[in-house]
Amino acid sequence: MFQILLIKQYSAESIEVTESMLEGLKILIPAEIHIAVTGKAFSGCEDNNNTSAGDVFLCISFQNVLKSLKIHCNSRNAAEVFIESFNASLDLLESILKADSK
């Protein structure tokens, strides 16, 4: 029920919903690293006040550190948005792991 309220308030593609997804993953899947991603990969997706096509939201959790990031991909090609999002998630994860190793 809580997630439905978040979606209604922020939209399915938002930092708030992505962080909620990540918290759900932490309950369902025991792991050291959790990653959740939402976004609009191509034009034709319904725009709302908060997002437009090409907006992607990333959340990563590692050892009780949560990092969230919104990126905007200029491409309207879904495959390119997926690749750019994947690369951004790896960059964010690398920054978390580097900070942890210090």
Short mmCIF file of N, CA and C in Angstrom, two decimals:
data_model
loop_
_atom_site.label_atom_id
_atom_site.label_comp_id
_atom_site.label_asym_id
_atom_site.label_seq_id
_atom_site.Cartn_x
_atom_site.Cartn_y
_atom_site.Cartn_z
N MET A 1 0.82 -1.19 0.00
CA MET A 1 0.00 0.00 0.00
C MET A 1 0.87 1.26 0.00
N PHE A 2 1.95 1.21 0.78
CA PHE A 2 2.85 2.36 0.87
C PHE A 2 3.42 2.72 -0.50
N GLN A 3 3.81 1.69 -1.29
CA GLN A 3 4.39 1.93 -2.60
C GLN A 3 3.37 2.58 -3.54
N ILE A 4 2.11 2.18 -3.45
CA ILE A 4 1.08 2.78 -4.30
C ILE A 4 0.95 4.27 -3.99
N LEU A 5 1.00 4.62 -2.72
CA LEU A 5 0.94 6.03 -2.34
C LEU A 5 2.14 6.80 -2.86
N LEU A 6 3.33 6.18 -2.79
CA LEU A 6 4.53 6.83 -3.32
C LEU A 6 4.40 7.06 -4.82
N ILE A 7 3.92 6.06 -5.54
CA ILE A 7 3.76 6.19 -6.99
C ILE A 7 2.77 7.29 -7.32
N LYS A 8 1.66 7.33 -6.60
CA LYS A 8 0.67 8.39 -6.85
C LYS A 8 1.24 9.77 -6.55
N GLN A 9 2.05 9.87 -5.50
CA GLN A 9 2.59 11.17 -5.12
C GLN A 9 3.74 11.61 -6.02
N TYR A 10 4.66 10.68 -6.36
CA TYR A 10 5.88 11.07 -7.07
C TYR A 10 5.96 10.56 -8.50
N SER A 11 5.27 9.54 -8.87
CA SER A 11 5.28 8.79 -10.12
C SER A 11 6.17 7.56 -9.96
N ALA A 12 5.95 6.58 -10.82
CA ALA A 12 6.72 5.34 -10.74
C ALA A 12 8.20 5.58 -11.00
N GLU A 13 8.49 6.64 -11.75
CA GLU A 13 9.88 6.98 -12.08
C GLU A 13 10.29 8.15 -11.22
N SER A 14 10.83 7.84 -10.03
CA SER A 14 11.26 8.89 -9.10
C SER A 14 12.28 8.31 -8.13
N ILE A 15 13.06 9.18 -7.52
CA ILE A 15 14.03 8.74 -6.51
C ILE A 15 13.30 8.06 -5.36
N GLU A 16 12.18 8.63 -4.94
CA GLU A 16 11.45 8.10 -3.79
C GLU A 16 10.99 6.66 -4.04
N VAL A 17 10.44 6.40 -5.21
CA VAL A 17 9.97 5.05 -5.53
C VAL A 17 11.16 4.11 -5.73
N THR A 18 12.22 4.60 -6.34
CA THR A 18 13.41 3.76 -6.56
C THR A 18 14.03 3.36 -5.22
N GLU A 19 14.10 4.30 -4.27
CA GLU A 19 14.62 3.96 -2.95
C GLU A 19 13.73 2.95 -2.24
N SER A 20 12.42 3.08 -2.40
CA SER A 20 11.50 2.11 -1.81
C SER A 20 11.69 0.73 -2.43
N MET A 21 11.91 0.69 -3.75
CA MET A 21 12.20 -0.58 -4.42
C MET A 21 13.46 -1.21 -3.84
N LEU A 22 14.48 -0.39 -3.63
CA LEU A 22 15.74 -0.89 -3.09
C LEU A 22 15.53 -1.47 -1.69
N GLU A 23 14.75 -0.81 -0.87
CA GLU A 23 14.48 -1.33 0.47
C GLU A 23 13.75 -2.67 0.40
N GLY A 24 12.84 -2.81 -0.56
CA GLY A 24 12.17 -4.09 -0.76
C GLY A 24 13.13 -5.19 -1.19
N LEU A 25 14.07 -4.83 -2.06
CA LEU A 25 15.09 -5.80 -2.49
C LEU A 25 15.91 -6.29 -1.31
N LYS A 26 16.25 -5.38 -0.42
CA LYS A 26 17.07 -5.74 0.75
C LYS A 26 16.35 -6.77 1.62
N ILE A 27 15.03 -6.70 1.66
CA ILE A 27 14.24 -7.67 2.43
C ILE A 27 14.18 -9.01 1.70
N LEU A 28 14.01 -8.97 0.38
CA LEU A 28 13.82 -10.20 -0.40
C LEU A 28 15.10 -10.94 -0.73
N ILE A 29 16.19 -10.20 -0.95
CA ILE A 29 17.41 -10.82 -1.45
C ILE A 29 18.58 -10.49 -0.52
N PRO A 30 19.10 -11.48 0.18
CA PRO A 30 20.27 -11.21 1.02
C PRO A 30 21.51 -11.02 0.14
N ALA A 31 22.09 -9.84 0.21
CA ALA A 31 23.28 -9.52 -0.59
C ALA A 31 24.00 -8.35 0.04
N GLU A 32 25.24 -8.16 -0.33
CA GLU A 32 26.01 -7.02 0.15
C GLU A 32 25.69 -5.76 -0.63
N ILE A 33 25.33 -5.92 -1.89
CA ILE A 33 25.05 -4.78 -2.76
C ILE A 33 23.66 -4.96 -3.35
N HIS A 34 22.88 -3.89 -3.30
CA HIS A 34 21.56 -3.87 -3.94
C HIS A 34 21.50 -2.66 -4.86
N ILE A 35 20.90 -2.85 -6.03
CA ILE A 35 20.75 -1.76 -7.01
C ILE A 35 19.31 -1.77 -7.51
N ALA A 36 18.69 -0.59 -7.50
CA ALA A 36 17.34 -0.44 -8.07
C ALA A 36 17.39 0.68 -9.09
N VAL A 37 16.66 0.49 -10.18
CA VAL A 37 16.64 1.47 -11.27
C VAL A 37 15.22 1.65 -11.78
N THR A 38 14.81 2.88 -11.97
CA THR A 38 13.56 3.19 -12.66
C THR A 38 13.85 4.30 -13.65
N GLY A 39 12.96 4.49 -14.59
CA GLY A 39 13.13 5.58 -15.53
C GLY A 39 12.27 5.42 -16.75
N LYS A 40 12.39 6.39 -17.61
CA LYS A 40 11.66 6.39 -18.88
C LYS A 40 12.68 6.26 -20.00
N ALA A 41 12.69 5.11 -20.63
CA ALA A 41 13.74 4.78 -21.58
C ALA A 41 13.53 5.34 -22.97
N PHE A 42 12.33 5.78 -23.31
CA PHE A 42 12.11 6.21 -24.68
C PHE A 42 10.96 7.21 -24.74
N SER A 43 10.92 7.96 -25.83
CA SER A 43 9.81 8.88 -26.02
C SER A 43 8.56 8.06 -26.27
N GLY A 44 7.45 8.66 -26.00
CA GLY A 44 6.20 7.93 -26.07
C GLY A 44 5.74 7.54 -24.69
N CYS A 45 6.67 7.56 -23.72
CA CYS A 45 6.29 7.37 -22.32
C CYS A 45 5.53 8.62 -21.89
N GLU A 46 4.56 8.43 -21.07
CA GLU A 46 3.79 9.57 -20.59
C GLU A 46 4.67 10.44 -19.70
N ASP A 47 4.78 11.72 -20.03
CA ASP A 47 5.53 12.66 -19.19
C ASP A 47 4.65 13.11 -18.04
N ASN A 48 5.28 13.45 -16.94
CA ASN A 48 4.55 14.04 -15.83
C ASN A 48 5.34 15.25 -15.35
N ASN A 49 4.93 15.84 -14.26
CA ASN A 49 5.60 17.05 -13.77
C ASN A 49 7.03 16.79 -13.33
N ASN A 50 7.34 15.55 -12.96
CA ASN A 50 8.64 15.24 -12.38
C ASN A 50 9.66 14.67 -13.36
N THR A 51 9.18 14.03 -14.42
CA THR A 51 10.11 13.33 -15.29
C THR A 51 9.72 13.45 -16.75
N SER A 52 10.70 13.16 -17.61
CA SER A 52 10.43 13.09 -19.05
C SER A 52 11.24 11.93 -19.62
N ALA A 53 11.01 11.62 -20.87
CA ALA A 53 11.74 10.53 -21.50
C ALA A 53 13.24 10.77 -21.40
N GLY A 54 13.97 9.75 -21.02
CA GLY A 54 15.41 9.85 -20.83
C GLY A 54 15.83 10.02 -19.39
N ASP A 55 14.88 10.30 -18.49
CA ASP A 55 15.21 10.42 -17.06
C ASP A 55 15.32 9.04 -16.45
N VAL A 56 16.39 8.83 -15.68
CA VAL A 56 16.64 7.54 -15.04
C VAL A 56 17.04 7.81 -13.59
N PHE A 57 16.54 6.96 -12.69
CA PHE A 57 16.82 7.08 -11.26
C PHE A 57 17.52 5.83 -10.79
N LEU A 58 18.67 6.00 -10.13
CA LEU A 58 19.49 4.89 -9.66
C LEU A 58 19.63 4.97 -8.15
N CYS A 59 19.52 3.85 -7.47
CA CYS A 59 19.79 3.76 -6.04
C CYS A 59 20.65 2.53 -5.80
N ILE A 60 21.70 2.71 -5.01
CA ILE A 60 22.60 1.61 -4.68
C ILE A 60 22.83 1.62 -3.17
N SER A 61 22.80 0.43 -2.60
CA SER A 61 23.06 0.27 -1.18
C SER A 61 24.23 -0.69 -1.00
N PHE A 62 25.16 -0.28 -0.15
CA PHE A 62 26.30 -1.13 0.19
C PHE A 62 26.70 -0.81 1.62
N GLN A 63 26.71 -1.81 2.48
CA GLN A 63 27.09 -1.67 3.88
C GLN A 63 26.40 -0.47 4.54
N ASN A 64 25.10 -0.44 4.44
CA ASN A 64 24.26 0.61 5.04
C ASN A 64 24.52 2.01 4.49
N VAL A 65 25.17 2.10 3.35
CA VAL A 65 25.33 3.39 2.66
C VAL A 65 24.40 3.37 1.46
N LEU A 66 23.54 4.38 1.38
CA LEU A 66 22.60 4.49 0.27
C LEU A 66 22.97 5.70 -0.57
N LYS A 67 23.15 5.47 -1.86
CA LYS A 67 23.44 6.56 -2.80
C LYS A 67 22.35 6.56 -3.85
N SER A 68 21.83 7.73 -4.13
CA SER A 68 20.80 7.89 -5.16
C SER A 68 21.27 8.90 -6.18
N LEU A 69 20.84 8.71 -7.41
CA LEU A 69 21.27 9.58 -8.49
C LEU A 69 20.20 9.65 -9.56
N LYS A 70 19.96 10.85 -10.06
CA LYS A 70 19.10 11.02 -11.22
C LYS A 70 19.99 11.42 -12.38
N ILE A 71 19.84 10.72 -13.50
CA ILE A 71 20.57 11.11 -14.70
C ILE A 71 19.56 11.37 -15.81
N HIS A 72 20.00 12.12 -16.78
CA HIS A 72 19.15 12.33 -17.96
C HIS A 72 19.95 11.89 -19.18
N CYS A 73 19.38 10.98 -19.94
CA CYS A 73 20.00 10.48 -21.16
C CYS A 73 19.38 11.23 -22.33
N ASN A 74 20.20 11.84 -23.15
CA ASN A 74 19.70 12.62 -24.28
C ASN A 74 19.15 11.77 -25.41
N SER A 75 19.60 10.54 -25.49
CA SER A 75 19.14 9.65 -26.56
C SER A 75 17.68 9.28 -26.33
N ARG A 76 16.95 9.15 -27.39
CA ARG A 76 15.58 8.66 -27.30
C ARG A 76 15.50 7.21 -27.74
N ASN A 77 16.66 6.60 -27.94
CA ASN A 77 16.76 5.19 -28.28
C ASN A 77 16.82 4.40 -26.97
N ALA A 78 15.85 3.53 -26.73
CA ALA A 78 15.76 2.80 -25.46
C ALA A 78 17.04 2.02 -25.16
N ALA A 79 17.62 1.37 -26.15
CA ALA A 79 18.84 0.58 -25.92
C ALA A 79 19.98 1.47 -25.43
N GLU A 80 20.12 2.64 -26.00
CA GLU A 80 21.18 3.56 -25.57
C GLU A 80 20.92 4.07 -24.15
N VAL A 81 19.65 4.31 -23.82
CA VAL A 81 19.31 4.74 -22.46
C VAL A 81 19.63 3.63 -21.47
N PHE A 82 19.32 2.38 -21.82
CA PHE A 82 19.64 1.25 -20.95
C PHE A 82 21.15 1.15 -20.73
N ILE A 83 21.92 1.28 -21.80
CA ILE A 83 23.39 1.18 -21.69
C ILE A 83 23.94 2.32 -20.84
N GLU A 84 23.48 3.53 -21.09
CA GLU A 84 23.95 4.69 -20.32
C GLU A 84 23.58 4.54 -18.84
N SER A 85 22.39 4.02 -18.57
CA SER A 85 21.95 3.81 -17.19
C SER A 85 22.80 2.75 -16.51
N PHE A 86 23.08 1.67 -17.21
CA PHE A 86 23.92 0.60 -16.67
C PHE A 86 25.30 1.14 -16.34
N ASN A 87 25.88 1.90 -17.27
CA ASN A 87 27.21 2.47 -17.04
C ASN A 87 27.20 3.44 -15.86
N ALA A 88 26.14 4.24 -15.74
CA ALA A 88 26.04 5.18 -14.62
C ALA A 88 25.93 4.42 -13.30
N SER A 89 25.22 3.30 -13.29
CA SER A 89 25.11 2.52 -12.06
C SER A 89 26.47 1.93 -11.68
N LEU A 90 27.25 1.50 -12.67
CA LEU A 90 28.59 0.99 -12.37
C LEU A 90 29.50 2.09 -11.85
N ASP A 91 29.39 3.29 -12.41
CA ASP A 91 30.19 4.43 -11.92
C ASP A 91 29.82 4.77 -10.47
N LEU A 92 28.52 4.77 -10.18
CA LEU A 92 28.07 5.07 -8.82
C LEU A 92 28.54 3.99 -7.86
N LEU A 93 28.43 2.74 -8.26
CA LEU A 93 28.92 1.65 -7.41
C LEU A 93 30.41 1.76 -7.18
N GLU A 94 31.17 2.09 -8.23
CA GLU A 94 32.62 2.26 -8.07
C GLU A 94 32.94 3.36 -7.06
N SER A 95 32.20 4.45 -7.09
CA SER A 95 32.47 5.54 -6.13
C SER A 95 32.18 5.10 -4.71
N ILE A 96 31.14 4.29 -4.53
CA ILE A 96 30.82 3.78 -3.18
C ILE A 96 31.91 2.84 -2.70
N LEU A 97 32.35 1.94 -3.57
CA LEU A 97 33.38 0.97 -3.18
C LEU A 97 34.71 1.64 -2.92
N LYS A 98 35.06 2.66 -3.70
CA LYS A 98 36.31 3.39 -3.46
C LYS A 98 36.26 4.11 -2.12
N ALA A 99 35.13 4.73 -1.81
CA ALA A 99 34.97 5.43 -0.53
C ALA A 99 35.08 4.44 0.64
N ASP A 100 34.56 3.24 0.45
CA ASP A 100 34.59 2.22 1.50
C ASP A 100 36.00 1.70 1.73
N SER A 101 36.84 1.68 0.70
CA SER A 101 38.18 1.12 0.82
C SER A 101 39.17 2.07 1.47
N LYS A 102 38.77 3.31 1.68
CA LYS A 102 39.68 4.29 2.30
C LYS A 102 39.67 4.21 3.79
#
